[in-house]
Amino acid sequence: MENTILIEMQMEKQVVNTKSSPFGKTPTDHMFVAEYKDGAWENARIVPFQNLTLSPLSLCLHYGQTVFEGMKAFQNADGGINVFRMEKHHDRFNKSLHRMCMPAVPKSLFFEAVTQLIKLDADWMPEDAEGSLYIRPFMIATEERIGVKVSDEYLFLVVATPAYQYYSKPLNVKIETSYIRSADGGTGTAKCGGNYGGAFYPTQLAREEGFDQVLWTDSIHNEFIEESGTMNAMFYINDTLITPVLSGTILDGVTRDSLLAIARHNGIKVEERQISYNELIKAFEEGARVEAFGAGTAAVVAPIDTITIGHKAYKCNTEPDAIMFTLANALYDIRKGYAPDIFNWNTEI
Ligand code: COI
């Protein structure tokens, strides 16, 4: 299709300060929508943010064909707006869609949907230095039929919301060994709704025990770290940045990838490999200053304060001189245009 995007403007702009609202509660004024029918994308448009009308028979409501992305845009030092790593987000979106038997979104449609929406709702960009616009492209299966099948019809939407810090304090996490998030051959690497829905119950149990999040372990040994609720897991132990390898069961996180690139560029030793909780115990017991943190678009770099393994809580290093903060600051500077965009990650709109 030609990407002619019709725009229907919101008559009354309603920018509100959302700093104290929960993450993702307040949408910007507009949203992008396109429909997939008869093998093609059509009717691409930006309209005032509004509810969807869906038949109760829509397949997404029954069999979980839903995929999403999470991206961010930042006010840059020149007063313009940088959208961060559109290419990688688009690529991951299409990989997730492929895994869920859903149609790809052409790059030009994805890029235009995001850039036009963010341009139109640029007033919603938070003025605070730490604020950004969180962008949520997503797709749902809309064919009306309750029989179990791959949908032939879809909606591709993009919405946005002002975003601030996702976690307000360093996290207390537990190593989860009873439940798993994903297994070899499953959907663990796809950003599909079911992965998140399936994680709620064990996470809720962990919350009842007083933890903020779980650190998932592998499905075979329940020993090797996978990722955390909304983020990839990273560790800095004995001068090495270690993160679980992309084995097919964890998300190929854009923040993860960005922090690894920055670390390598700065000469930090990086290892993408399996890491077991026994290795963590050994490091803690040998007195190493272990840093542990989550890396994700919404969470950015989320320091972990304690890791509970079995019944023992191990304290991680969250001092201001921790490497995770150096990496987080370097990422921040690139995204905001305070440091040169040496990796070509920003799309200025
Ligand atoms: C993100 O970090 O963008 C995510 O998708 C995680 C969460 C908000 C669901």
CSV table of C-alpha atoms and ligand atoms in Angstrom, one decimal:
chain,number,residue,atom,x,y,z
A,1,MET,CA,0.0,0.0,0.0
A,2,GLU,CA,0.9,3.7,-0.4
A,3,ASN,CA,1.4,5.0,3.1
A,4,THR,CA,-1.1,7.8,2.9
A,5,ILE,CA,-2.0,8.4,6.5
A,6,LEU,CA,-5.2,10.4,6.9
A,7,ILE,CA,-5.2,12.6,10.0
A,8,GLU,CA,-8.2,13.5,12.0
A,9,MET,CA,-7.2,16.0,14.6
A,10,GLN,CA,-8.4,16.1,18.2
A,11,MET,CA,-10.4,19.3,18.4
A,12,GLU,CA,-9.3,20.2,21.9
A,13,LYS,CA,-5.7,19.4,22.9
A,14,GLN,CA,-5.6,18.1,26.4
A,15,VAL,CA,-2.0,17.9,27.6
A,16,VAL,CA,-1.9,17.0,31.2
A,17,ASN,CA,0.9,16.6,33.7
A,18,THR,CA,1.2,12.9,34.3
A,19,LYS,CA,4.3,12.8,36.5
A,20,SER,CA,2.4,11.3,39.5
A,21,SER,CA,0.2,9.0,37.4
A,22,PRO,CA,0.9,5.3,37.2
A,23,PHE,CA,3.0,4.3,34.1
A,24,GLY,CA,0.9,4.1,30.9
A,25,LYS,CA,-2.4,5.4,32.4
A,26,THR,CA,-2.6,8.6,30.3
A,27,PRO,CA,-2.6,8.4,26.5
A,28,THR,CA,-1.7,11.3,24.3
A,29,ASP,CA,-4.4,13.0,22.2
A,30,HIS,CA,-4.1,10.7,19.1
A,31,MET,CA,-3.6,7.2,18.0
A,32,PHE,CA,-2.6,5.5,14.7
A,33,VAL,CA,-4.7,2.7,13.3
A,34,ALA,CA,-4.4,0.5,10.1
A,35,GLU,CA,-6.4,-2.5,9.1
A,36,TYR,CA,-5.2,-5.7,7.5
A,37,LYS,CA,-7.7,-7.4,5.2
A,38,ASP,CA,-7.4,-9.6,2.1
A,39,GLY,CA,-3.6,-9.7,2.5
A,40,ALA,CA,-3.0,-6.0,2.5
A,41,TRP,CA,-2.7,-3.1,4.9
A,42,GLU,CA,-5.3,-0.4,4.3
A,43,ASN,CA,-7.1,2.6,5.8
A,44,ALA,CA,-4.0,3.9,7.7
A,45,ARG,CA,-5.1,6.9,9.8
A,46,ILE,CA,-4.4,8.9,12.9
A,47,VAL,CA,-7.5,9.7,14.9
A,48,PRO,CA,-8.3,11.2,18.3
A,49,PHE,CA,-7.5,8.6,21.0
A,50,GLN,CA,-10.7,6.6,21.4
A,51,ASN,CA,-12.1,3.2,22.3
A,52,LEU,CA,-12.1,0.4,19.8
A,53,THR,CA,-15.2,-1.4,18.7
A,54,LEU,CA,-14.6,-5.1,18.5
A,55,SER,CA,-16.9,-8.0,18.0
A,56,PRO,CA,-16.9,-10.4,21.0
A,57,LEU,CA,-15.9,-13.0,18.4
A,58,SER,CA,-12.6,-11.2,17.6
A,59,LEU,CA,-9.9,-13.9,17.6
A,60,CYS,CA,-7.5,-11.8,19.8
A,61,LEU,CA,-10.0,-12.0,22.7
A,62,HIS,CA,-9.8,-15.8,22.7
A,63,TYR,CA,-6.6,-17.2,21.4
A,64,GLY,CA,-4.0,-14.6,22.2
A,65,GLN,CA,-2.8,-13.4,18.8
A,66,THR,CA,-1.5,-10.1,20.2
A,67,VAL,CA,2.0,-8.7,19.8
A,68,PHE,CA,3.4,-5.4,21.0
A,69,GLU,CA,6.5,-3.2,21.1
A,70,GLY,CA,7.7,-0.6,23.6
A,71,MET,CA,9.8,2.3,22.3
A,72,LYS,CA,10.7,5.8,23.5
A,73,ALA,CA,11.1,9.3,22.1
A,74,PHE,CA,13.1,12.0,23.8
A,75,GLN,CA,13.4,15.7,23.6
A,76,ASN,CA,16.9,16.3,22.3
A,77,ALA,CA,19.4,19.0,23.1
A,78,ASP,CA,18.4,21.0,19.9
A,79,GLY,CA,14.8,21.1,20.8
A,80,GLY,CA,13.9,18.3,18.4
A,81,ILE,CA,12.7,14.8,19.1
A,82,ASN,CA,14.7,11.7,18.9
A,83,VAL,CA,12.9,8.3,18.5
A,84,PHE,CA,15.3,5.7,19.8
A,85,ARG,CA,16.2,2.6,17.7
A,86,MET,CA,13.2,2.5,15.5
A,87,GLU,CA,14.9,0.0,13.2
A,88,LYS,CA,15.6,-2.6,15.9
A,89,HIS,CA,12.1,-2.2,17.3
A,90,HIS,CA,10.6,-2.7,13.9
A,91,ASP,CA,12.7,-5.7,13.3
A,92,ARG,CA,11.8,-7.3,16.6
A,93,PHE,CA,8.1,-6.5,16.1
A,94,ASN,CA,8.1,-8.4,12.8
A,95,LYS,CA,10.0,-11.3,14.3
A,96,SER,CA,7.4,-11.5,17.1
A,97,LEU,CA,4.6,-11.2,14.5
A,98,HIS,CA,6.1,-14.0,12.5
A,99,ARG,CA,6.2,-16.3,15.5
A,100,MET,CA,2.5,-15.6,16.2
A,101,CYS,CA,1.5,-16.2,12.5
A,102,MET,CA,0.6,-12.5,12.1
A,103,PRO,CA,1.4,-10.4,9.1
A,104,ALA,CA,4.5,-8.2,9.0
A,105,VAL,CA,4.3,-4.5,9.1
A,106,PRO,CA,6.3,-2.9,6.3
A,107,LYS,CA,9.1,-0.6,7.6
A,108,SER,CA,7.8,2.5,5.9
A,109,LEU,CA,4.3,2.0,7.5
A,110,PHE,CA,5.8,1.4,10.9
A,111,PHE,CA,8.2,4.4,10.7
A,112,GLU,CA,5.5,6.8,9.3
A,113,ALA,CA,2.9,5.7,11.9
A,114,VAL,CA,5.4,6.3,14.8
A,115,THR,CA,6.9,9.6,13.4
A,116,GLN,CA,3.6,11.2,12.4
A,117,LEU,CA,1.9,10.3,15.7
A,118,ILE,CA,4.8,11.6,17.8
A,119,LYS,CA,5.0,14.8,15.7
A,120,LEU,CA,1.4,15.4,16.1
A,121,ASP,CA,1.5,14.8,19.9
A,122,ALA,CA,4.9,16.4,20.5
A,123,ASP,CA,3.3,18.8,23.1
A,124,TRP,CA,3.0,15.8,25.3
A,125,MET,CA,6.7,15.3,25.6
A,126,PRO,CA,7.5,15.8,29.3
A,127,GLU,CA,9.6,18.8,30.1
A,128,ASP,CA,11.5,17.1,32.9
A,129,ALA,CA,14.9,15.9,31.9
A,130,GLU,CA,14.1,12.3,32.9
A,131,GLY,CA,10.8,12.2,31.0
A,132,SER,CA,10.1,10.7,27.6
A,133,LEU,CA,7.2,9.6,25.4
A,134,TYR,CA,6.7,5.9,25.6
A,135,ILE,CA,5.4,4.5,22.3
A,136,ARG,CA,3.4,1.3,22.1
A,137,PRO,CA,2.9,-0.1,18.6
A,138,PHE,CA,0.8,-3.3,18.8
A,139,MET,CA,-1.3,-5.6,16.7
A,140,ILE,CA,-4.4,-7.7,17.5
A,141,ALA,CA,-6.3,-10.3,15.5
A,142,THR,CA,-9.7,-9.1,14.6
A,143,GLU,CA,-11.3,-11.7,12.5
A,144,GLU,CA,-14.8,-12.5,13.9
A,145,ARG,CA,-14.8,-16.2,14.5
A,146,ILE,CA,-14.7,-18.4,17.5
A,147,GLY,CA,-13.2,-21.4,15.7
A,148,VAL,CA,-9.6,-21.9,16.6
A,149,LYS,CA,-7.6,-20.6,13.6
A,150,VAL,CA,-5.0,-18.0,12.5
A,151,SER,CA,-6.9,-14.7,12.0
A,152,ASP,CA,-7.1,-13.3,8.5
A,153,GLU,CA,-7.7,-9.8,9.8
A,154,TYR,CA,-5.8,-7.5,12.1
A,155,LEU,CA,-5.5,-4.0,13.5
A,156,PHE,CA,-2.1,-2.4,13.8
A,157,LEU,CA,-2.2,0.5,16.3
A,158,VAL,CA,0.2,2.9,17.8
A,159,VAL,CA,-0.5,4.8,21.0
A,160,ALA,CA,1.8,6.9,23.2
A,161,THR,CA,1.9,8.0,26.8
A,162,PRO,CA,4.3,10.3,28.8
A,163,ALA,CA,6.8,8.2,30.8
A,164,TYR,CA,8.9,8.8,33.8
A,165,GLN,CA,10.8,6.4,36.0
A,166,TYR,CA,9.1,2.9,35.9
A,167,TYR,CA,10.5,1.7,39.2
A,168,SER,CA,10.9,4.3,42.0
A,169,LYS,CA,13.5,2.4,44.0
A,170,PRO,CA,16.0,-0.4,43.7
A,171,LEU,CA,14.3,-3.7,43.5
A,172,ASN,CA,14.1,-6.7,45.8
A,173,VAL,CA,13.9,-9.8,43.7
A,174,LYS,CA,13.7,-13.5,44.2
A,175,ILE,CA,15.1,-16.3,42.1
A,176,GLU,CA,12.0,-18.1,40.8
A,177,THR,CA,12.5,-21.9,40.7
A,178,SER,CA,9.0,-23.2,40.8
A,179,TYR,CA,7.4,-21.5,37.8
A,180,ILE,CA,8.9,-20.7,34.4
A,181,ARG,CA,8.3,-17.9,31.9
A,182,SER,CA,9.2,-19.9,28.8
A,183,ALA,CA,10.9,-23.0,27.5
A,184,ASP,CA,12.9,-24.0,24.5
A,185,GLY,CA,10.8,-23.9,21.4
A,186,GLY,CA,8.2,-21.7,23.1
A,187,THR,CA,7.3,-18.0,22.5
A,188,GLY,CA,9.8,-16.6,25.1
A,189,THR,CA,11.6,-14.4,22.6
A,190,ALA,CA,8.4,-13.0,21.1
A,191,LYS,CA,6.9,-9.9,22.6
A,192,CYS,CA,3.4,-11.4,22.7
A,193,GLY,CA,0.8,-10.7,25.3
A,194,GLY,CA,0.6,-14.3,26.5
A,195,ASN,CA,4.2,-14.1,27.8
A,196,TYR,CA,3.2,-11.3,30.2
A,197,GLY,CA,-0.2,-12.8,31.2
A,198,GLY,CA,1.5,-16.1,32.1
A,199,ALA,CA,4.0,-14.3,34.3
A,200,PHE,CA,1.4,-12.6,36.4
A,201,TYR,CA,0.6,-15.4,38.8
A,202,PRO,CA,4.1,-16.2,39.9
A,203,THR,CA,4.9,-12.5,40.1
A,204,GLN,CA,1.8,-12.0,42.3
A,205,LEU,CA,2.9,-14.8,44.6
A,206,ALA,CA,6.4,-13.1,44.8
A,207,ARG,CA,4.7,-9.8,45.6
A,208,GLU,CA,2.8,-11.4,48.4
A,209,GLU,CA,6.1,-12.6,49.8
A,210,GLY,CA,7.3,-9.0,49.7
A,211,PHE,CA,9.4,-9.0,46.5
A,212,ASP,CA,9.1,-6.5,43.7
A,213,GLN,CA,9.9,-8.9,40.9
A,214,VAL,CA,11.1,-12.4,40.1
A,215,LEU,CA,14.2,-13.4,38.3
A,216,TRP,CA,13.1,-16.3,36.0
A,217,THR,CA,15.2,-19.4,35.6
A,218,ASP,CA,15.5,-21.9,32.8
A,219,SER,CA,12.8,-24.5,32.3
A,220,ILE,CA,15.1,-27.6,32.5
A,221,HIS,CA,17.4,-27.0,35.5
A,222,ASN,CA,15.6,-24.1,37.2
A,223,GLU,CA,19.1,-22.8,37.7
A,224,PHE,CA,20.2,-20.5,34.9
A,225,ILE,CA,18.9,-16.9,35.0
A,226,GLU,CA,16.6,-15.9,32.2
A,227,GLU,CA,15.1,-12.4,32.6
A,228,SER,CA,13.0,-10.4,35.0
A,229,GLY,CA,9.3,-9.4,34.7
A,230,THR,CA,9.6,-6.4,32.4
A,231,MET,CA,13.3,-6.4,31.7
A,232,ASN,CA,16.4,-8.4,30.7
A,233,ALA,CA,18.8,-9.2,33.6
A,234,MET,CA,22.4,-8.0,33.8
A,235,PHE,CA,25.2,-8.4,36.3
A,236,TYR,CA,28.5,-6.8,36.8
A,237,ILE,CA,30.8,-9.1,38.7
A,238,ASN,CA,34.6,-8.9,39.0
A,239,ASP,CA,35.0,-6.3,36.2
A,240,THR,CA,32.8,-8.2,33.7
A,241,LEU,CA,29.3,-7.3,32.5
A,242,ILE,CA,27.4,-10.6,32.2
A,243,THR,CA,24.0,-11.2,30.8
A,244,PRO,CA,22.1,-14.3,29.7
A,245,VAL,CA,22.7,-15.2,26.1
A,246,LEU,CA,19.9,-14.8,23.6
A,247,SER,CA,19.0,-18.5,23.7
A,248,GLY,CA,15.5,-18.2,22.2
A,249,THR,CA,13.7,-18.2,25.5
A,250,ILE,CA,14.3,-14.6,26.5
A,251,LEU,CA,13.5,-11.3,24.9
A,252,ASP,CA,16.1,-9.7,22.6
A,253,GLY,CA,15.9,-6.4,24.6
A,254,VAL,CA,16.8,-3.2,22.8
A,255,THR,CA,18.1,-1.6,26.0
A,256,ARG,CA,20.1,-4.8,26.7
A,257,ASP,CA,21.6,-4.6,23.3
A,258,SER,CA,22.3,-0.8,23.7
A,259,LEU,CA,24.0,-1.2,27.1
A,260,LEU,CA,26.2,-4.0,25.7
A,261,ALA,CA,27.2,-1.9,22.8
A,262,ILE,CA,28.1,1.0,25.0
A,263,ALA,CA,30.0,-1.2,27.4
A,264,ARG,CA,32.0,-2.8,24.6
A,265,HIS,CA,32.8,0.6,23.2
A,266,ASN,CA,34.0,1.7,26.6
A,267,GLY,CA,36.3,-1.3,26.9
A,268,ILE,CA,34.3,-3.1,29.5
A,269,LYS,CA,34.6,-6.8,29.3
A,270,VAL,CA,31.2,-8.3,28.3
A,271,GLU,CA,30.0,-11.9,28.4
A,272,GLU,CA,26.7,-13.1,26.9
A,273,ARG,CA,26.4,-16.5,28.4
A,274,GLN,CA,24.5,-18.7,30.8
A,275,ILE,CA,24.7,-17.5,34.4
A,276,SER,CA,23.4,-19.7,37.2
A,277,TYR,CA,22.2,-18.6,40.6
A,278,ASN,CA,25.0,-20.8,42.0
A,279,GLU,CA,27.5,-18.6,40.3
A,280,LEU,CA,25.8,-15.6,41.9
A,281,ILE,CA,26.0,-17.3,45.4
A,282,LYS,CA,29.7,-18.0,44.9
A,283,ALA,CA,30.4,-14.4,43.9
A,284,PHE,CA,28.4,-13.0,46.9
A,285,GLU,CA,30.1,-15.5,49.3
A,286,GLU,CA,33.6,-14.6,48.0
A,287,GLY,CA,32.8,-11.0,48.8
A,288,ALA,CA,32.6,-9.7,45.2
A,289,ARG,CA,30.7,-6.4,44.7
A,290,VAL,CA,28.0,-7.8,42.6
A,291,GLU,CA,25.9,-5.4,40.6
A,292,ALA,CA,22.5,-6.7,39.3
A,293,PHE,CA,20.0,-4.7,37.3
A,294,GLY,CA,17.2,-4.9,34.9
A,295,ALA,CA,17.4,-3.4,31.4
A,296,GLY,CA,14.3,-2.5,29.5
A,297,THR,CA,12.7,0.3,27.5
A,298,ALA,CA,10.2,1.2,30.2
A,299,ALA,CA,12.5,0.4,33.1
A,300,VAL,CA,15.8,1.7,31.4
A,301,VAL,CA,18.3,0.5,34.1
A,302,ALA,CA,16.6,-0.7,37.2
A,303,PRO,CA,19.0,-1.4,40.0
A,304,ILE,CA,18.5,-4.5,42.0
A,305,ASP,CA,19.1,-4.1,45.7
A,306,THR,CA,18.7,-7.7,46.9
A,307,ILE,CA,18.5,-11.1,45.3
A,308,THR,CA,16.9,-13.8,47.4
A,309,ILE,CA,18.0,-17.2,46.6
A,310,GLY,CA,16.2,-19.9,48.6
A,311,HIS,CA,15.8,-18.3,52.0
A,312,LYS,CA,18.9,-16.0,51.8
A,313,ALA,CA,18.8,-12.4,50.6
A,314,TYR,CA,22.1,-11.2,49.1
A,315,LYS,CA,22.8,-7.5,48.9
A,316,CYS,CA,23.9,-6.1,45.6
A,317,ASN,CA,26.0,-3.0,45.0
A,318,THR,CA,23.9,0.0,44.3
A,319,GLU,CA,26.5,2.7,45.2
A,320,PRO,CA,26.6,5.8,43.0
A,321,ASP,CA,29.9,4.7,41.4
A,322,ALA,CA,28.4,1.4,40.2
A,323,ILE,CA,29.0,0.6,36.5
A,324,MET,CA,25.3,0.3,35.8
A,325,PHE,CA,24.9,4.1,36.4
A,326,THR,CA,27.8,4.9,34.1
A,327,LEU,CA,26.1,2.8,31.4
A,328,ALA,CA,22.7,4.3,32.1
A,329,ASN,CA,24.1,7.9,31.9
A,330,ALA,CA,25.9,7.1,28.6
A,331,LEU,CA,22.7,5.8,27.2
A,332,TYR,CA,20.8,8.8,28.4
A,333,ASP,CA,23.3,11.2,26.8
A,334,ILE,CA,23.1,9.5,23.4
A,335,ARG,CA,19.3,9.5,23.5
A,336,LYS,CA,19.0,13.1,24.5
A,337,GLY,CA,21.7,14.2,22.0
A,338,TYR,CA,24.1,15.3,24.7
A,339,ALA,CA,26.7,12.8,23.4
A,340,PRO,CA,27.4,12.0,19.7
A,341,ASP,CA,25.1,9.3,18.3
A,342,ILE,CA,28.0,7.1,17.4
A,343,PHE,CA,25.8,4.0,16.9
A,344,ASN,CA,23.3,5.8,14.7
A,345,TRP,CA,20.4,5.0,17.0
A,346,ASN,CA,18.3,8.1,16.9
A,347,THR,CA,15.8,9.1,14.3
A,348,GLU,CA,15.2,12.8,14.6
A,349,ILE,CA,11.7,13.8,13.7
B,1,COI,C1,9.0,-2.2,27.7
B,1,COI,O1,9.9,-2.0,28.5
B,1,COI,O2,8.8,-1.5,26.8
B,1,COI,C2,8.1,-3.3,28.0
B,1,COI,O3,7.4,-3.7,27.0
B,1,COI,C3,7.9,-3.8,29.3
B,1,COI,C4,6.6,-3.6,30.0
B,1,COI,C5,6.2,-2.1,30.1
B,1,COI,C6,5.5,-4.4,29.5
